[in-house]
DNA sequence: ACTCGGTCCTGAAGGC
DNA sequence: TGCCTTCAGGACCGAG
């Protein structure tokens, strides 16, 4: 579920503990997550200094040495917990952006200890997340990054760029927006929300998106992502919370998960359909 | 070249 | 109460 805003939120939470620090130890507790973990991952990272923690689409990119980076994908349920040694014991210090609930310790798959005393645990019950180490120079040489489309909150993204990426595609615009090669970082939730804001039906074929709709869709994507980041993300579920709430941008959803409820804009019915095996929520009245 | 559906995984939620 | 089924999701891969 972590999409761009949630990944950005996690990155911001981790950066103060990682940037400028060295990996003192890396404990890899199982051989694989979604994919096999990199060979000799612990040895390759130990002693290295993290220069920068950045984000590309839904990936966290940990630059730890010139032209080398670790790729981190949170999958569905990947989360980080940070604690720092204080005084005699390990007093947990949770940044508000980092998951406070550590989850079941049985799913603590990787434990990083940093030279600044931070202990960073990667927990992922479903193991849809993954780590990889890339030593190639530049994002265009990284197998995970090279095929990604434009970064939606950068200057490389615009209405015309989106229009060009959608043109000629026979697939519904909903499916196209989930394709990370069209634009990087959107998942099921923010695609539904962006289409609603742009008043575009998720069923409309990509090739039938013209310049006007492309422009609306572009600005809707930028706005919904920006607002969600400002809210600290939305879908990093905290299973320990009594109400099972997801995070607070969730309360701003207009359509996602709101089947049968009125559209907040036009009071029309929010409908749920299935497109390429995924739930799509949209307002049948104002999205065309 | 493009599009689609199956697959991975586990826990929550709903039905009986 | 407890078991069973279904669903959630991103990225990848093979089939068409």
Short mmCIF file of C-alpha atoms (C1' of nucleotides) in Angstrom, two decimals:
data_model
loop_
_atom_site.label_atom_id
_atom_site.label_comp_id
_atom_site.label_asym_id
_atom_site.label_seq_id
_atom_site.Cartn_x
_atom_site.Cartn_y
_atom_site.Cartn_z
CA UNK A 1 0.00 0.00 0.00
CA UNK A 2 2.78 2.46 0.44
CA UNK A 3 2.61 4.74 -2.56
CA UNK A 4 4.66 7.83 -3.26
CA UNK A 5 3.45 9.92 -0.28
CA UNK A 6 3.97 7.09 2.17
CA UNK A 7 7.39 6.24 0.79
CA UNK A 8 8.36 9.90 0.97
CA UNK A 9 7.10 10.01 4.55
CA UNK A 10 9.19 7.01 5.48
CA UNK A 11 12.22 8.47 3.73
CA UNK A 12 11.92 11.70 5.67
CA UNK A 13 11.66 9.75 8.88
CA UNK A 14 14.72 7.65 8.16
CA UNK A 15 17.00 10.28 6.67
CA UNK A 16 18.11 11.92 9.94
CA UNK A 17 19.22 8.54 11.26
CA UNK A 18 20.95 7.37 8.10
CA UNK A 19 22.47 10.26 6.22
CA UNK A 20 26.06 10.80 7.26
CA UNK A 21 26.14 7.63 9.36
CA UNK A 22 27.92 4.37 8.64
CA UNK A 23 26.48 0.90 8.80
CA UNK A 24 28.05 -0.61 11.90
CA UNK A 25 26.31 -3.91 11.41
CA UNK A 26 23.70 -5.38 9.12
CA UNK A 27 21.82 -8.43 10.32
CA UNK A 28 19.99 -10.29 7.57
CA UNK A 29 17.60 -12.73 9.19
CA UNK A 30 16.25 -14.53 6.16
CA UNK A 31 17.55 -15.18 2.66
CA UNK A 32 14.70 -13.58 0.78
CA UNK A 33 11.83 -11.16 0.82
CA UNK A 34 9.94 -10.70 -2.43
CA UNK A 35 13.19 -11.67 -4.13
CA UNK A 36 16.38 -13.21 -2.81
CA UNK A 37 18.35 -10.64 -0.86
CA UNK A 38 21.62 -9.56 -2.50
CA UNK A 39 24.57 -11.86 -2.04
CA UNK A 40 26.81 -10.89 0.85
CA UNK A 41 24.54 -7.95 1.54
CA UNK A 42 25.75 -7.55 5.11
CA UNK A 43 29.43 -7.51 4.15
CA UNK A 44 28.86 -5.15 1.26
CA UNK A 45 27.12 -2.58 3.46
CA UNK A 46 28.99 -2.82 6.72
CA UNK A 47 31.36 0.09 7.20
CA UNK A 48 29.86 2.10 4.35
CA UNK A 49 28.75 5.65 4.92
CA UNK A 50 25.31 6.72 3.76
CA UNK A 51 25.63 9.85 1.71
CA UNK A 52 22.03 10.45 0.82
CA UNK A 53 18.63 8.90 1.21
CA UNK A 54 16.39 9.85 -1.66
CA UNK A 55 13.23 8.60 -3.30
CA UNK A 56 12.39 7.64 -6.86
CA UNK A 57 8.77 6.66 -7.43
CA UNK A 58 7.96 4.14 -4.72
CA UNK A 59 11.60 3.25 -4.18
CA UNK A 60 13.85 4.53 -1.44
CA UNK A 61 17.35 4.91 -2.82
CA UNK A 62 20.10 4.74 -0.24
CA UNK A 63 23.26 6.18 -1.76
CA UNK A 64 26.05 4.77 0.34
CA UNK A 65 29.10 5.34 -1.74
CA UNK A 66 29.93 7.00 -5.00
CA UNK A 67 27.85 5.34 -7.68
CA UNK A 68 26.54 2.68 -5.38
CA UNK A 69 23.09 2.52 -3.93
CA UNK A 70 20.73 0.25 -2.13
CA UNK A 71 17.19 0.01 -3.46
CA UNK A 72 14.45 -0.42 -0.93
CA UNK A 73 10.87 -1.21 -1.81
CA UNK A 74 8.26 -1.42 0.93
CA UNK A 75 5.87 -3.63 -1.02
CA UNK A 76 2.57 -3.82 0.81
CA UNK A 77 3.44 -4.10 4.45
CA UNK A 78 7.10 -3.10 4.68
CA UNK A 79 7.87 -0.71 7.51
CA UNK A 80 10.83 0.67 9.36
CA UNK A 81 11.21 1.18 13.06
CA UNK A 82 13.98 3.32 14.46
CA UNK A 83 15.28 3.28 17.98
CA UNK A 84 18.37 4.94 19.40
CA UNK A 85 20.40 3.95 22.42
CA UNK A 86 19.93 6.41 25.24
CA UNK A 87 21.65 6.16 28.56
CA UNK A 88 21.77 2.57 29.67
CA UNK A 89 19.04 1.05 27.60
CA UNK A 90 17.40 1.10 24.23
CA UNK A 91 14.83 3.83 24.45
CA UNK A 92 12.70 3.89 21.36
CA UNK A 93 12.63 7.25 19.66
CA UNK A 94 10.01 7.28 17.00
CA UNK A 95 9.94 9.96 14.44
CA UNK A 96 6.35 10.81 13.72
CA UNK A 97 6.85 9.79 10.13
CA UNK A 98 8.16 6.39 10.98
CA UNK A 99 5.92 3.63 12.05
CA UNK A 100 5.47 3.65 15.79
CA UNK A 101 4.16 0.11 15.87
CA UNK A 102 6.97 -2.25 15.15
CA UNK A 103 4.74 -5.11 14.19
CA UNK A 104 5.31 -8.74 14.97
CA UNK A 105 9.01 -9.23 15.78
CA UNK A 106 8.82 -12.50 13.88
CA UNK A 107 8.77 -10.37 10.72
CA UNK A 108 11.78 -8.26 11.62
CA UNK A 109 13.81 -9.34 8.60
CA UNK A 110 16.74 -6.93 8.51
CA UNK A 111 18.34 -5.01 11.36
CA UNK A 112 20.73 -2.14 10.60
CA UNK A 113 22.88 -0.66 13.31
CA UNK A 114 24.28 2.75 12.47
CA UNK A 115 27.40 4.49 13.74
CA UNK A 116 25.23 7.17 15.36
CA UNK A 117 23.58 4.59 17.58
CA UNK A 118 20.37 4.22 15.59
CA UNK A 119 18.93 0.75 15.28
CA UNK A 120 16.80 0.49 12.18
CA UNK A 121 14.57 -2.54 11.76
CA UNK A 122 12.85 -3.53 8.54
CA UNK A 123 9.66 -5.46 9.25
CA UNK A 124 7.49 -6.92 6.50
CA UNK A 125 4.87 -9.58 7.28
CA UNK A 126 3.90 -10.25 3.68
CA UNK A 127 7.38 -9.94 2.29
CA UNK A 128 6.24 -8.05 -0.78
CA UNK A 129 9.05 -5.63 -0.21
CA UNK A 130 12.60 -6.07 -1.38
CA UNK A 131 16.15 -4.83 -1.14
CA UNK A 132 18.74 -4.74 -3.84
CA UNK A 133 22.24 -3.37 -4.20
CA UNK A 134 23.24 -1.68 -7.42
CA UNK A 135 26.76 -0.68 -8.29
CA UNK A 136 26.06 0.75 -11.71
CA UNK A 137 26.49 4.42 -12.30
CA UNK A 138 23.31 6.47 -12.61
CA UNK A 139 19.63 5.61 -12.34
CA UNK A 140 19.49 4.65 -16.00
CA UNK A 141 21.81 1.74 -15.25
CA UNK A 142 19.83 0.50 -12.29
CA UNK A 143 17.47 -2.33 -13.27
CA UNK A 144 14.80 -1.07 -10.87
CA UNK A 145 14.96 2.60 -11.81
CA UNK A 146 15.77 2.81 -15.48
CA UNK A 147 12.29 2.09 -16.77
CA UNK A 148 10.48 4.45 -14.42
CA UNK A 149 8.48 7.29 -15.90
CA UNK A 150 8.76 10.91 -14.79
CA UNK A 151 8.82 11.85 -11.15
CA UNK A 152 5.38 13.45 -10.70
CA UNK A 153 6.49 16.26 -8.38
CA UNK A 154 9.42 17.28 -10.54
CA UNK A 155 9.79 19.56 -13.54
CA UNK A 156 10.00 16.53 -15.79
CA UNK A 157 6.27 15.96 -15.37
CA UNK A 158 3.60 18.05 -17.04
CA UNK A 159 0.27 17.85 -18.83
CA UNK A 160 1.88 17.40 -22.26
CA UNK A 161 4.26 14.74 -20.92
CA UNK A 162 1.33 12.84 -19.47
CA UNK A 163 -0.66 13.26 -22.67
CA UNK A 164 2.20 11.79 -24.68
CA UNK A 165 2.58 8.84 -22.32
CA UNK A 166 -1.12 8.02 -22.56
CA UNK A 167 -1.52 8.55 -26.27
CA UNK A 168 -2.20 5.50 -28.37
CA UNK A 169 -2.69 3.21 -25.41
CA UNK A 170 -5.73 1.00 -25.64
CA UNK A 171 -5.87 0.33 -21.95
CA UNK A 172 -8.20 2.14 -19.53
CA UNK A 173 -6.57 5.20 -18.04
CA UNK A 174 -6.79 3.61 -14.59
CA UNK A 175 -4.52 0.76 -15.67
CA UNK A 176 -2.17 3.10 -17.51
CA UNK A 177 -1.63 5.25 -14.43
CA UNK A 178 -0.68 2.19 -12.40
CA UNK A 179 2.09 1.56 -14.93
CA UNK A 180 5.21 3.04 -13.34
CA UNK A 181 6.59 3.77 -16.80
CA UNK A 182 3.83 6.33 -17.40
CA UNK A 183 4.40 8.20 -14.18
CA UNK A 184 6.32 6.93 -11.17
CA UNK A 185 4.88 6.48 -7.72
CA UNK A 186 1.12 6.13 -8.12
CA UNK A 187 -0.72 3.14 -6.72
CA UNK A 188 -4.32 2.11 -6.54
CA UNK A 189 -5.40 4.69 -3.98
CA UNK A 190 -3.93 7.83 -5.49
CA UNK A 191 -4.89 6.84 -9.01
CA UNK A 192 -8.52 6.62 -7.91
CA UNK A 193 -8.28 9.92 -6.06
CA UNK A 194 -6.51 11.75 -8.89
CA UNK A 195 -9.01 10.54 -11.48
CA UNK A 196 -11.83 11.73 -9.28
CA UNK A 197 -10.33 15.17 -8.86
CA UNK A 198 -9.82 15.38 -12.60
CA UNK A 199 -13.43 14.24 -13.18
CA UNK A 200 -12.19 11.49 -15.52
CA UNK A 201 -13.77 8.05 -15.62
CA UNK A 202 -11.27 5.31 -14.81
CA UNK A 203 -12.80 3.33 -17.66
CA UNK A 204 -11.96 5.89 -20.31
CA UNK A 205 -9.34 4.60 -22.69
CA UNK A 206 -5.96 6.27 -22.43
CA UNK A 207 -5.96 7.16 -26.11
CA UNK A 208 -9.19 9.06 -25.58
CA UNK A 209 -7.59 11.41 -23.09
CA UNK A 210 -7.12 14.74 -24.86
CA UNK A 211 -4.99 17.75 -23.93
CA UNK A 212 -7.62 19.27 -21.62
CA UNK A 213 -8.17 16.10 -19.62
CA UNK A 214 -4.44 15.42 -19.55
CA UNK A 215 -3.84 18.83 -18.06
CA UNK A 216 -6.54 18.31 -15.43
CA UNK A 217 -5.18 14.88 -14.63
CA UNK A 218 -1.65 16.18 -14.34
CA UNK A 219 -2.60 18.89 -11.88
CA UNK A 220 -4.85 16.51 -9.94
CA UNK A 221 -1.99 14.05 -9.53
CA UNK A 222 0.33 16.78 -8.31
CA UNK A 223 -2.22 18.17 -5.90
CA UNK A 224 -3.30 14.89 -4.37
CA UNK A 225 0.28 13.71 -3.89
CA UNK A 226 1.36 17.03 -2.41
CA UNK A 227 -1.55 17.12 0.01
CA UNK A 228 -0.97 13.52 1.04
CA UNK A 229 2.71 14.16 1.74
CA UNK A 230 1.74 17.18 3.83
CA UNK A 231 -0.59 14.91 5.80
CA UNK A 232 2.23 12.48 6.43
CA UNK A 233 0.85 9.93 4.01
CA UNK A 234 -2.26 7.89 4.44
CA UNK A 235 -1.96 4.22 3.93
CA UNK A 236 0.76 3.16 6.29
CA UNK A 237 -1.54 1.05 8.35
CA UNK A 238 -0.96 0.93 12.03
CA UNK A 239 -2.34 -2.43 13.01
CA UNK A 240 -1.96 -1.56 16.67
CA UNK A 241 -4.36 1.34 16.46
CA UNK A 242 -7.66 0.62 18.12
CA UNK A 243 -9.67 1.87 15.18
CA UNK A 244 -7.43 0.32 12.55
CA UNK A 245 -7.14 3.73 10.96
CA UNK A 246 -4.66 4.03 8.16
CA UNK A 247 -3.09 7.40 8.65
CA UNK A 248 -4.62 10.70 8.36
CA UNK A 249 -4.83 11.52 4.69
CA UNK A 250 -7.23 8.58 4.59
CA UNK A 251 -9.86 10.91 5.97
CA UNK A 252 -9.55 13.02 2.84
CA UNK A 253 -10.35 10.23 0.43
CA UNK A 254 -13.17 11.22 -1.87
CA UNK A 255 -13.76 7.83 -3.46
CA UNK A 256 -11.26 5.20 -2.37
CA UNK A 257 -12.92 2.63 -0.12
CA UNK A 258 -16.16 4.60 -0.21
CA UNK A 259 -18.41 2.32 -2.23
CA UNK A 260 -22.07 3.24 -1.79
CA UNK A 261 -21.31 6.57 -0.15
CA UNK A 262 -22.07 9.92 -1.76
CA UNK A 263 -19.46 11.70 -3.82
CA UNK A 264 -18.30 14.66 -1.73
CA UNK A 265 -18.41 16.88 -4.79
CA UNK A 266 -21.72 16.07 -6.47
CA UNK A 267 -23.40 13.66 -4.01
CA UNK A 268 -23.52 11.03 -6.75
CA UNK A 269 -22.97 7.36 -5.98
CA UNK A 270 -19.45 6.11 -5.48
CA UNK A 271 -19.19 2.80 -7.27
CA UNK A 272 -16.66 -0.01 -7.00
CA UNK A 273 -15.62 -1.92 -10.09
CA UNK A 274 -12.78 -4.31 -10.79
CA UNK A 275 -10.20 -3.42 -13.42
CA UNK A 276 -7.34 -5.79 -14.16
CA UNK A 277 -8.04 -7.55 -10.92
CA UNK A 278 -7.92 -4.41 -8.78
CA UNK A 279 -10.67 -2.44 -7.12
CA UNK A 280 -11.47 0.90 -8.68
CA UNK A 281 -13.64 3.44 -6.89
CA UNK A 282 -15.21 6.31 -8.79
CA UNK A 283 -18.19 8.60 -8.98
CA UNK A 284 -20.45 7.53 -11.82
CA UNK A 285 -21.94 10.96 -12.03
CA UNK A 286 -19.08 13.45 -12.16
CA UNK A 287 -16.31 11.32 -13.68
CA UNK A 288 -16.57 11.08 -17.45
"C1'" DA B 1 5.13 -3.96 -29.21
"C1'" DC B 2 1.57 -4.02 -26.34
"C1'" DT B 3 -1.92 -5.92 -23.13
"C1'" DC B 4 -3.70 -9.08 -19.85
"C1'" DG B 5 -3.94 -12.29 -16.16
"C1'" DG B 6 -1.54 -15.15 -12.84
"C1'" DT B 7 1.71 -15.21 -9.09
"C1'" DC B 8 3.94 -14.19 -4.78
"C1'" DC B 9 2.56 -13.56 0.72
"C1'" DT B 10 0.03 -13.25 5.15
"C1'" DG B 11 -3.29 -11.14 8.08
"C1'" DA B 12 -7.79 -8.94 8.41
"C1'" DA B 13 -12.50 -9.38 7.70
"C1'" DG B 14 -16.64 -11.58 6.65
"C1'" DG B 15 -19.71 -15.70 6.22
"C1'" DC B 16 -21.73 -19.76 8.07
"C1'" DT C 1 -16.51 -19.76 19.02
"C1'" DG C 2 -13.99 -21.37 15.13
"C1'" DC C 3 -13.02 -22.59 10.70
"C1'" DC C 4 -13.07 -21.39 6.01
"C1'" DT C 5 -12.90 -18.26 2.06
"C1'" DT C 6 -11.94 -13.92 0.12
"C1'" DC C 7 -9.47 -9.83 -0.38
"C1'" DA C 8 -5.71 -6.44 -0.31
"C1'" DG C 9 -1.66 -4.70 -2.89
"C1'" DG C 10 3.13 -3.78 -6.53
"C1'" DA C 11 5.98 -5.66 -9.65
"C1'" DC C 12 7.20 -9.15 -12.62
"C1'" DC C 13 6.63 -12.78 -16.04
"C1'" DG C 14 4.69 -15.58 -19.42
"C1'" DA C 15 0.98 -16.02 -22.75
"C1'" DG C 16 -1.69 -14.22 -26.35
#
